[in-house]
CSV table of C-alpha atoms in Angstrom, one decimal:
chain,number,residue,atom,x,y,z
Q,1,UNK,CA,10.8,18.8,-23.6
Q,2,UNK,CA,9.2,21.5,-21.7
Q,3,UNK,CA,8.0,23.1,-25.0
Q,4,UNK,CA,6.5,19.7,-25.9
Q,5,UNK,CA,4.7,19.4,-22.7
Q,6,UNK,CA,3.5,22.9,-22.9
Q,7,UNK,CA,2.1,22.3,-26.4
Q,8,UNK,CA,0.3,19.1,-25.3
Q,9,UNK,CA,-1.2,21.0,-22.4
Q,10,UNK,CA,-2.4,23.7,-24.7
Q,11,UNK,CA,-3.9,21.2,-27.2
Q,12,UNK,CA,-5.6,19.4,-24.3
Q,13,UNK,CA,-7.1,22.7,-23.0
Q,14,UNK,CA,-8.2,24.0,-26.4
Q,15,UNK,CA,-8.6,21.0,-28.7
Q,16,UNK,CA,-10.8,18.8,-26.6
Q,17,UNK,CA,-14.6,19.4,-26.5
Q,18,UNK,CA,-14.4,19.6,-22.7
Q,19,UNK,CA,-15.2,22.3,-20.2
Q,20,UNK,CA,-12.5,22.4,-17.7
Q,21,UNK,CA,-13.4,23.2,-14.1
Q,22,UNK,CA,-10.4,23.6,-12.0
Q,23,UNK,CA,-12.4,25.1,-9.2
Q,24,UNK,CA,-14.0,21.8,-8.5
Q,25,UNK,CA,-10.6,20.3,-7.4
Q,26,UNK,CA,-9.1,22.9,-5.0
Q,27,UNK,CA,-11.3,21.9,-2.0
Q,28,UNK,CA,-10.1,18.3,-2.4
Q,29,UNK,CA,-6.6,19.6,-1.7
Q,30,UNK,CA,-7.3,21.8,1.2
Q,31,UNK,CA,-10.6,22.7,2.9
Q,32,UNK,CA,-11.8,24.9,5.7
Q,33,UNK,CA,-13.3,23.1,8.6
Q,34,UNK,CA,-15.9,25.4,10.0
Q,35,UNK,CA,-16.4,23.2,13.1
Q,36,UNK,CA,-12.7,23.4,14.1
Q,37,UNK,CA,-12.2,26.8,12.6
Q,38,UNK,CA,-9.0,25.8,10.7
Q,39,UNK,CA,-7.8,24.6,7.3
Q,40,UNK,CA,-7.6,20.8,6.9
Q,41,UNK,CA,-6.2,18.5,4.2
Q,42,UNK,CA,-8.7,17.6,1.5
Q,43,UNK,CA,-9.3,14.1,0.3
Q,44,UNK,CA,-6.4,14.2,-2.2
Q,45,UNK,CA,-4.1,15.7,0.3
Q,46,UNK,CA,-5.1,13.0,2.8
Q,47,UNK,CA,-4.4,10.4,0.2
Q,48,UNK,CA,-1.0,11.8,-0.4
Q,49,UNK,CA,-0.3,11.6,3.3
Q,50,UNK,CA,-1.3,8.0,3.4
Q,51,UNK,CA,0.9,7.3,0.3
Q,52,UNK,CA,3.8,8.7,2.2
Q,53,UNK,CA,3.1,6.7,5.3
Q,54,UNK,CA,2.6,3.5,3.2
Q,55,UNK,CA,5.8,4.1,1.2
Q,56,UNK,CA,7.8,4.9,4.3
Q,57,UNK,CA,6.8,1.8,6.4
Q,58,UNK,CA,7.0,-0.5,3.4
Q,59,UNK,CA,10.4,1.0,2.6
Q,60,UNK,CA,11.8,0.3,6.0
Q,61,UNK,CA,10.2,-3.2,6.3
Q,62,UNK,CA,11.2,-4.1,2.7
Q,63,UNK,CA,14.7,-2.9,3.3
Q,64,UNK,CA,15.1,-5.1,6.4
Q,65,UNK,CA,13.5,-8.2,4.6
Q,66,UNK,CA,15.5,-7.6,1.4
Q,67,UNK,CA,18.8,-7.2,3.3
Q,68,UNK,CA,18.2,-10.4,5.1
Q,69,UNK,CA,17.3,-12.2,1.8
Q,70,UNK,CA,20.2,-10.6,0.1
Q,71,UNK,CA,22.6,-12.0,2.8
Q,72,UNK,CA,21.0,-15.4,2.4
Q,73,UNK,CA,21.6,-15.3,-1.3
Q,74,UNK,CA,25.4,-15.0,-0.7
Q,75,UNK,CA,25.4,-17.4,2.2
Q,76,UNK,CA,27.8,-20.4,2.1
Q,77,UNK,CA,24.8,-22.5,3.3
Q,78,UNK,CA,22.8,-24.2,0.6
Q,79,UNK,CA,19.5,-24.2,2.4
Q,80,UNK,CA,19.7,-20.4,3.0
Q,81,UNK,CA,20.6,-19.7,-0.6
Q,82,UNK,CA,17.7,-22.0,-1.9
Q,83,UNK,CA,15.1,-20.3,0.5
Q,84,UNK,CA,16.2,-16.8,-0.6
Q,85,UNK,CA,16.3,-17.8,-4.2
Q,86,UNK,CA,12.8,-19.2,-4.0
Q,87,UNK,CA,11.4,-16.1,-2.4
Q,88,UNK,CA,13.1,-13.8,-4.9
Q,89,UNK,CA,12.1,-15.9,-7.9
Q,90,UNK,CA,8.6,-16.4,-6.8
Q,91,UNK,CA,8.0,-12.6,-6.2
Q,92,UNK,CA,9.9,-11.3,-9.3
Q,93,UNK,CA,8.1,-13.8,-11.7
Q,94,UNK,CA,4.5,-13.1,-10.6
Q,95,UNK,CA,2.5,-10.2,-11.5
Q,96,UNK,CA,2.3,-7.7,-8.6
Q,97,UNK,CA,-1.6,-7.4,-8.8
Q,98,UNK,CA,-1.9,-11.1,-8.3
Q,99,UNK,CA,0.5,-10.9,-5.3
Q,100,UNK,CA,-1.5,-8.1,-3.8
Q,101,UNK,CA,-4.7,-10.1,-3.8
Q,102,UNK,CA,-3.1,-13.3,-2.6
Q,103,UNK,CA,-1.0,-11.8,0.1
Q,104,UNK,CA,-3.6,-9.2,1.2
Q,105,UNK,CA,-6.4,-11.6,1.7
Q,106,UNK,CA,-4.1,-14.2,3.4
Q,107,UNK,CA,-2.5,-11.6,5.7
Q,108,UNK,CA,-5.8,-9.8,6.4
Q,109,UNK,CA,-8.0,-12.8,7.0
Q,110,UNK,CA,-5.5,-15.2,8.7
Q,111,UNK,CA,-2.4,-13.5,10.3
Q,112,UNK,CA,-4.1,-10.2,11.3
Q,113,UNK,CA,-7.0,-12.2,12.9
Q,114,UNK,CA,-4.8,-14.6,14.9
Q,115,UNK,CA,-2.5,-11.7,16.1
Q,116,UNK,CA,-5.6,-9.7,17.3
Q,117,UNK,CA,-4.4,-6.5,15.5
Q,118,UNK,CA,-8.0,-5.2,15.4
Q,119,UNK,CA,-8.5,-5.8,19.1
Q,120,UNK,CA,-5.2,-4.1,19.8
Q,121,UNK,CA,-6.1,-1.0,17.8
Q,122,UNK,CA,-9.5,-0.7,19.7
Q,123,UNK,CA,-7.9,-1.1,23.1
Q,124,UNK,CA,-5.5,1.8,22.8
Q,125,UNK,CA,-5.8,4.8,25.2
Q,126,UNK,CA,-6.6,8.3,23.8
Q,127,UNK,CA,-3.0,9.7,23.7
Q,128,UNK,CA,-1.5,6.4,22.4
Q,129,UNK,CA,-4.3,6.2,19.8
Q,130,UNK,CA,-3.4,9.8,18.6
Q,131,UNK,CA,0.2,9.0,18.3
Q,132,UNK,CA,-0.4,5.8,16.5
Q,133,UNK,CA,-2.9,7.6,14.1
Q,134,UNK,CA,-0.2,10.2,13.3
Q,135,UNK,CA,2.2,7.4,12.3
Q,136,UNK,CA,-0.2,4.9,10.7
Q,137,UNK,CA,-3.4,6.8,9.9
Q,138,UNK,CA,-6.9,6.0,11.1
Q,139,UNK,CA,-7.0,3.3,13.8
Q,140,UNK,CA,-10.1,1.8,12.5
Q,141,UNK,CA,-8.3,1.0,9.2
Q,142,UNK,CA,-5.1,0.0,11.0
Q,143,UNK,CA,-5.3,-3.8,10.2
Q,144,UNK,CA,-5.9,-3.0,6.5
Q,145,UNK,CA,-3.0,-0.6,6.4
Q,146,UNK,CA,-0.7,-3.0,8.1
Q,147,UNK,CA,-1.6,-5.7,5.7
Q,148,UNK,CA,-0.9,-3.4,2.8
Q,149,UNK,CA,2.5,-2.4,4.3
Q,150,UNK,CA,3.5,-6.1,4.7
Q,151,UNK,CA,2.2,-7.0,1.2
Q,152,UNK,CA,4.3,-4.1,-0.4
Q,153,UNK,CA,7.3,-4.9,1.8
Q,154,UNK,CA,7.2,-8.6,0.6
Q,155,UNK,CA,7.1,-7.4,-3.0
Q,156,UNK,CA,9.7,-4.7,-2.7
Q,157,UNK,CA,12.0,-6.8,-0.5
Q,158,UNK,CA,12.7,-9.3,-3.4
Q,159,UNK,CA,14.1,-6.5,-5.5
Q,160,UNK,CA,16.1,-5.1,-2.6
Q,161,UNK,CA,17.5,-8.5,-2.0
Q,162,UNK,CA,19.0,-8.5,-5.6
Q,163,UNK,CA,20.5,-5.0,-4.9
Q,164,UNK,CA,22.0,-6.3,-1.7
Q,165,UNK,CA,23.3,-9.5,-3.4
Q,166,UNK,CA,24.8,-7.4,-6.3
Q,167,UNK,CA,26.4,-4.9,-3.9
Q,168,UNK,CA,28.1,-7.6,-1.9
Q,169,UNK,CA,29.3,-9.3,-5.0
Q,170,UNK,CA,30.7,-6.1,-6.3
Q,171,UNK,CA,33.3,-6.1,-3.5
Q,172,UNK,CA,36.7,-7.3,-4.6
Q,173,UNK,CA,37.7,-10.8,-3.6
Q,174,UNK,CA,40.9,-9.2,-2.2
Q,175,UNK,CA,38.8,-7.7,0.6
Q,176,UNK,CA,37.7,-11.1,1.8
Q,177,UNK,CA,41.2,-12.5,1.6
Q,178,UNK,CA,42.6,-9.5,3.6
Q,179,UNK,CA,39.9,-10.0,6.2
Q,180,UNK,CA,40.8,-13.7,6.4
Q,181,UNK,CA,44.5,-12.8,6.7
Q,182,UNK,CA,43.6,-10.7,9.7
Q,183,UNK,CA,42.1,-13.7,11.4
Q,184,UNK,CA,38.4,-12.7,10.8
Q,185,UNK,CA,35.7,-15.3,10.3
Q,186,UNK,CA,33.1,-14.9,7.5
Q,187,UNK,CA,30.6,-13.1,9.8
Q,188,UNK,CA,33.1,-10.5,11.1
Q,189,UNK,CA,34.5,-10.0,7.6
Q,190,UNK,CA,31.0,-9.3,6.3
Q,191,UNK,CA,30.1,-7.0,9.1
Q,192,UNK,CA,33.3,-5.0,9.4
Q,193,UNK,CA,34.9,-5.1,6.0
Q,194,UNK,CA,32.6,-6.1,3.1
Q,195,UNK,CA,29.1,-4.8,4.1
Q,196,UNK,CA,30.3,-1.2,4.8
Q,197,UNK,CA,31.8,-1.1,1.4
Q,198,UNK,CA,28.8,-2.7,-0.4
Q,199,UNK,CA,26.4,-0.5,1.5
Q,200,UNK,CA,28.1,2.7,0.1
Q,201,UNK,CA,27.7,1.3,-3.4
Q,202,UNK,CA,24.1,0.2,-2.8
Q,203,UNK,CA,22.7,3.4,-1.4
Q,204,UNK,CA,21.9,5.1,-4.7
Q,205,UNK,CA,20.1,1.9,-6.0
Q,206,UNK,CA,18.2,1.6,-2.7
Q,207,UNK,CA,17.2,5.2,-2.8
Q,208,UNK,CA,16.0,4.7,-6.3
Q,209,UNK,CA,14.0,1.6,-5.1
Q,210,UNK,CA,12.2,3.8,-2.6
Q,211,UNK,CA,11.0,5.9,-5.3
Q,212,UNK,CA,9.7,2.9,-7.0
Q,213,UNK,CA,7.9,2.0,-3.8
Q,214,UNK,CA,6.1,5.4,-3.9
Q,215,UNK,CA,4.9,4.6,-7.5
Q,216,UNK,CA,4.1,1.0,-6.7
Q,217,UNK,CA,2.0,1.9,-3.7
Q,218,UNK,CA,-0.8,3.0,-6.1
Q,219,UNK,CA,-1.5,-0.7,-6.7
Q,220,UNK,CA,-3.0,-1.2,-3.3
Q,221,UNK,CA,-5.9,1.0,-4.3
Q,222,UNK,CA,-7.4,-2.2,-5.6
Q,223,UNK,CA,-7.8,-3.5,-2.0
Q,224,UNK,CA,-9.5,-0.1,-1.0
Q,225,UNK,CA,-6.5,1.4,0.9
Q,226,UNK,CA,-7.2,5.1,0.9
Q,227,UNK,CA,-4.1,6.3,-0.7
Q,228,UNK,CA,-3.7,9.0,-3.4
Q,229,UNK,CA,-4.8,6.8,-6.4
Q,230,UNK,CA,-7.9,5.4,-4.5
Q,231,UNK,CA,-9.0,8.9,-3.4
Q,232,UNK,CA,-8.7,10.0,-7.0
Q,233,UNK,CA,-10.9,7.2,-8.1
Q,234,UNK,CA,-13.5,8.0,-5.5
Q,235,UNK,CA,-13.6,11.7,-6.3
Q,236,UNK,CA,-13.8,11.0,-10.0
Q,237,UNK,CA,-16.8,8.8,-9.6
Q,238,UNK,CA,-18.7,11.4,-7.6
Q,239,UNK,CA,-17.7,14.5,-9.6
Q,240,UNK,CA,-17.2,13.1,-13.1
Q,241,UNK,CA,-14.2,15.6,-13.5
Q,242,UNK,CA,-11.8,12.9,-14.8
Q,243,UNK,CA,-9.3,15.2,-16.6
Q,244,UNK,CA,-9.0,17.6,-13.6
Q,245,UNK,CA,-8.8,14.9,-10.9
Q,246,UNK,CA,-6.3,12.7,-12.8
Q,247,UNK,CA,-4.2,15.6,-13.8
Q,248,UNK,CA,-3.9,16.7,-10.3
Q,249,UNK,CA,-3.0,13.2,-9.0
Q,250,UNK,CA,-0.4,13.0,-11.7
Q,251,UNK,CA,1.2,16.3,-10.7
Q,252,UNK,CA,1.2,15.3,-7.0
Q,253,UNK,CA,2.9,12.0,-7.7
Q,254,UNK,CA,5.4,13.7,-10.0
Q,255,UNK,CA,6.3,16.5,-7.5
Q,256,UNK,CA,6.8,13.8,-4.8
Q,257,UNK,CA,8.9,11.4,-6.9
Q,258,UNK,CA,10.9,14.3,-8.6
Q,259,UNK,CA,11.8,15.7,-5.1
Q,260,UNK,CA,13.0,12.2,-4.1
Q,261,UNK,CA,15.0,11.9,-7.4
Q,262,UNK,CA,16.8,15.2,-6.7
Q,263,UNK,CA,17.6,13.9,-3.2
Q,264,UNK,CA,19.0,10.7,-4.8
Q,265,UNK,CA,21.0,12.7,-7.2
Q,266,UNK,CA,22.6,14.7,-4.4
Q,267,UNK,CA,23.3,11.5,-2.6
Q,268,UNK,CA,25.1,10.0,-5.6
Q,269,UNK,CA,27.2,13.1,-5.9
Q,270,UNK,CA,28.0,13.1,-2.3
Q,271,UNK,CA,29.1,9.4,-2.3
Q,272,UNK,CA,31.1,9.9,-5.5
Q,273,UNK,CA,33.0,12.7,-3.9
Q,274,UNK,CA,34.1,10.5,-1.1
Q,275,UNK,CA,35.6,7.8,-3.4
């Protein structure tokens, strides 16, 4: 496989009638700020940082939402099951791009306006603003970033809900019966007996879903969130160095997701060793 990739790279470098200029890319990764007298992230590096922030917060919120929906999917209450099934079915059977536009403009134009998120971001003091900027990026783009996080979390939460439902369903029926024999009600049995076992089985799938969130985060570039793909598009339109820019973006995504894949593999080995 490595030989095939190397051959394709060689053919792309020598077979295309294209003058490669990698020197036009480096300062988009890191640049020297003469005013501050220090090295700063370039536009692509800033986009990668935004992708990490977006994926992290969407992953946390999506996990909470998906766990709640997954628990509702196995609830003995018909209404809870129907609500969760409607949410999961709606999200999983609608194109993500359509969901991005619908949820983003609804969340951005309605919910964020009524919650006063923009006014909240402008009212922050200097130190608090710096802390929030480190966690969420530029505060002048905080409402848009928060809308994108919620939108991604809604989409990913539907898939996480199915992981949670399947994980709970994989626990043997005898575990429920043993909990009942000990005098536990359904809530206590779920919390102390079933869910800990299910969580151990779900962790590799949840970790893999987080990798999917990193890749899926590229779709929010269509609503002008300044993540890695958006920055690549902007740089390409100004430099016209399509091959260099998109190859660099591809490598950055690959390094990030491959590192996460290695971490997931170690997690799976560690969990299998405990069984």
